[in-house]
C-alpha atoms as one frame of an Amber mdcrd trajectory, in Angstrom:
protein
-224.877 157.112 -80.746-226.758 154.359 -81.785-226.338 151.681 -79.669-224.393
 147.652 -82.207-227.589 144.836 -82.083-225.412 141.601 -81.244-225.168 140.748
 -84.420-222.275 144.399 -84.889-225.270 146.314 -87.136-226.748 149.686 -85.783
-230.605 149.615 -83.652-233.128 151.510 -85.760-234.434 152.077 -83.559-232.400
 152.844 -80.615-231.880 156.310 -79.227-228.915 158.782 -77.681-230.162 158.136
 -73.998-231.633 154.063 -72.883-235.090 154.450 -72.001-236.145 152.472 -68.642
-236.917 149.130 -68.199-237.626 146.339 -66.163-237.026 146.236 -62.484-233.262
 146.785 -60.414-231.041 143.528 -62.016-228.351 144.186 -58.816-228.042 144.659
 -55.130-225.664 147.854 -54.209-224.302 144.952 -51.803-220.796 143.468 -51.658
-219.137 142.386 -49.608-215.343 140.784 -47.176-214.571 137.155 -46.915-214.270
 135.298 -50.059-211.404 132.804 -49.444-208.563 132.880 -46.233-205.544 133.073
 -48.734-206.893 136.893 -50.418-205.870 140.102 -48.316-207.925 141.679 -50.677
-210.151 140.541 -53.801-212.331 143.308 -56.470-214.667 142.585 -59.002-214.081
 145.499 -62.118-216.507 146.924 -64.262-219.476 149.232 -63.756-222.257 148.205
 -62.132-224.089 147.394 -65.300-221.853 144.554 -65.801-223.412 142.689 -62.489
-220.295 143.382 -60.025-222.864 142.777 -56.306-224.581 139.965 -58.278-221.385
 137.794 -58.978-220.235 139.583 -55.257-223.349 138.098 -53.846-223.098 134.709
 -55.162-219.228 134.551 -54.134-220.974 135.106 -50.965-223.290 132.984 -50.659
-220.658 130.517 -51.703-218.754 130.807 -49.854-217.998 128.505 -46.311-217.582
 131.249 -43.958-218.928 134.055 -41.899-218.861 136.976 -43.842-220.068 140.720
 -44.050-221.417 143.218 -46.497-218.324 146.382 -47.371-220.332 148.998 -49.351
-217.793 149.700 -52.919-219.647 152.657 -53.140-221.930 155.619 -51.445-225.936
 154.371 -51.897-226.961 157.060 -55.358-229.350 157.987 -52.872-226.820 159.264
 -50.927-224.439 160.591 -54.020-224.970 164.720 -54.193-223.609 165.309 -57.714
-225.440 162.075 -59.005-228.262 163.698 -60.384-227.057 166.581 -61.256-224.627
 164.939 -63.416-226.625 162.468 -65.456-228.219 165.680 -67.416-225.498 168.147
 -66.991-222.483 166.434 -66.659-220.159 169.101 -68.470-221.007 171.430 -65.754
-220.716 168.706 -62.572-218.006 165.601 -64.185-215.073 167.779 -61.325-217.197
 167.144 -58.161-218.285 164.126 -58.863-214.733 162.257 -59.766-213.373 163.951
 -56.610-216.349 162.802 -54.256-215.760 159.236 -55.503-211.501 159.433 -55.586
-213.057 161.042 -51.311-214.352 158.107 -51.183-213.204 155.411 -52.260-209.697
 155.854 -50.733-211.593 156.506 -47.271-212.441 152.831 -48.490-208.683 151.950
 -49.140-208.146 152.858 -46.151-210.785 151.821 -43.191-209.858 147.930 -45.674
-205.994 148.445 -44.659-207.122 149.118 -40.246-209.154 146.787 -40.675-207.566
 143.613 -41.417-209.794 141.615 -43.346-209.401 140.275 -46.031-211.727 141.902
 -48.477-214.223 141.612 -51.553-214.170 145.418 -53.088-217.119 145.849 -56.106
-214.594 149.006 -57.596-211.050 149.263 -57.263-209.560 153.104 -57.104-207.853
 152.713 -60.118-211.318 152.787 -62.080-211.763 156.848 -61.388-208.610 158.309
 -62.450-207.679 155.633 -64.744-210.993 155.175 -66.831-214.106 157.327 -65.573
-212.276 160.584 -65.686-210.117 160.291 -68.605-212.631 159.519 -70.585-214.543
 162.478 -68.821-211.697 164.527 -70.198-211.095 163.448 -73.687-215.299 163.935
 -74.393-214.518 167.327 -73.682-217.320 167.023 -69.792-213.770 167.471 -67.233
-211.806 170.610 -68.391-207.206 170.410 -68.639-207.128 171.830 -65.612-209.606
 170.017 -63.805-208.064 166.907 -64.593-205.035 167.359 -64.075-206.019 168.644
 -61.072-207.814 165.653 -60.680-204.354 162.993 -61.675-202.667 165.200 -59.348
-204.162 164.985 -56.175-204.938 160.944 -57.214-200.639 160.854 -58.101-200.314
 161.543 -54.153-203.264 159.292 -53.482-201.505 156.183 -54.871-198.395 156.277
 -53.493-200.589 154.990 -50.276-202.047 151.549 -52.210-201.704 148.656 -52.497
-203.531 146.604 -54.571-206.090 143.486 -54.935-204.042 140.624 -54.921-206.712
 139.815 -57.596-208.740 141.939 -59.338-212.219 140.240 -61.645-212.944 141.870
 -64.245-216.954 141.511 -66.118-216.411 142.243 -69.305-219.381 142.845 -71.468
-220.612 144.504 -74.913-222.768 147.760 -74.811-226.053 145.241 -75.703-225.871
 143.475 -72.716-224.483 146.419 -70.403-227.840 148.494 -72.353-230.483 145.164
 -71.089-228.955 145.450 -67.536-229.494 149.465 -67.013-232.726 148.846 -68.472
-233.780 146.025 -65.815-231.954 148.359 -62.945-235.170 150.124 -63.833-233.310
 153.186 -61.915-234.764 156.941 -62.726-231.224 159.076 -62.342-229.504 156.194
 -65.360-232.023 156.773 -67.829-230.310 159.867 -69.224-226.618 158.414 -69.928
-225.715 158.815 -73.431-224.821 155.728 -75.010-221.392 157.430 -76.958-220.450
 158.165 -73.099-220.593 154.296 -72.237-219.497 152.822 -75.523-216.491 154.573
 -74.559-216.251 153.398 -71.696-216.642 150.134 -72.672-213.465 150.615 -75.584
-211.756 152.121 -72.037-212.266 149.184 -69.452-211.012 146.841 -72.058-207.743
 148.418 -72.645-207.542 148.558 -69.242-208.171 145.299 -68.159-206.071 144.400
 -70.882-202.665 145.793 -69.572-203.502 146.051 -65.653-199.509 145.316 -64.532
-200.371 145.722 -60.736-201.178 142.011 -59.577-203.048 138.622 -60.919-206.487
 139.112 -63.133-209.285 137.510 -63.936-211.669 138.546 -66.731-215.226 136.831
 -66.691-217.169 136.833 -70.188-220.768 137.559 -68.863-221.794 138.137 -72.353
-221.446 134.199 -71.756-221.290 133.192 -68.392-224.865 133.239 -66.514-223.451
 133.741 -63.359-226.412 134.097 -61.316-228.674 132.129 -63.283-226.291 128.783
 -63.476-224.365 126.801 -60.212-222.570 126.030 -62.968-220.478 128.932 -64.470
-220.583 130.361 -60.957-218.642 127.316 -60.034-216.325 128.285 -63.483-215.845
 131.654 -61.752-214.913 129.902 -58.545-212.278 127.790 -59.596-211.041 131.044
 -61.374-210.293 132.227 -58.376-209.038 129.847 -56.472-206.280 129.048 -59.014
-205.502 132.736 -59.410-205.572 133.105 -55.483-203.572 129.861 -54.370-201.719
 129.085 -56.947-203.309 125.865 -58.063-202.688 125.547 -61.921
């Protein structure tokens, strides 16, 4: 599938796979202790929208001691990620179980820590976006998807939703630009139809999210990592959501 240009038309020179071009954009780190009022705040979105960047900037804006909290295992430690991007139908179930296990462990660690946490991705995204997307695209069998869904259903009984979900809304062209700037070899094989479907599912999920408060940030128009005023707008929105100022 061709990637739409900014005006919505299909680009003639865009290949099926996203090329590598540029340096690392986001640091894979997330941080806790954003606001005293928050039990947990979570940024929802694929890494390509700038999750780690916004978590870093929020941390540096808050004048309280902070700790780093990894949102997911480092890509170099993931035994399935590279194989998955090259052969999705073979490794989709393995990868999703790996992520589900990792994020459920994080949920338990956050609960046990008693700290105020910013987590860079929710466990809900794995279950409601990534796994269903793979199944719908024929990249995960119905048997495996039902097995995965049953396991998540058991885990969900032990999960406390975050006080605030921050959804980073971004267009596909913006996501592609960020992927190119990250310059990660294993992301070169990401299929554009896969990325587009993920984007559609994120939008549908975020706009029907009912587990808690939601703050939507339009990354196409908010350059928070470059413009302090844009970051200030986000901070004000978070405080308003968590503290009920407006």
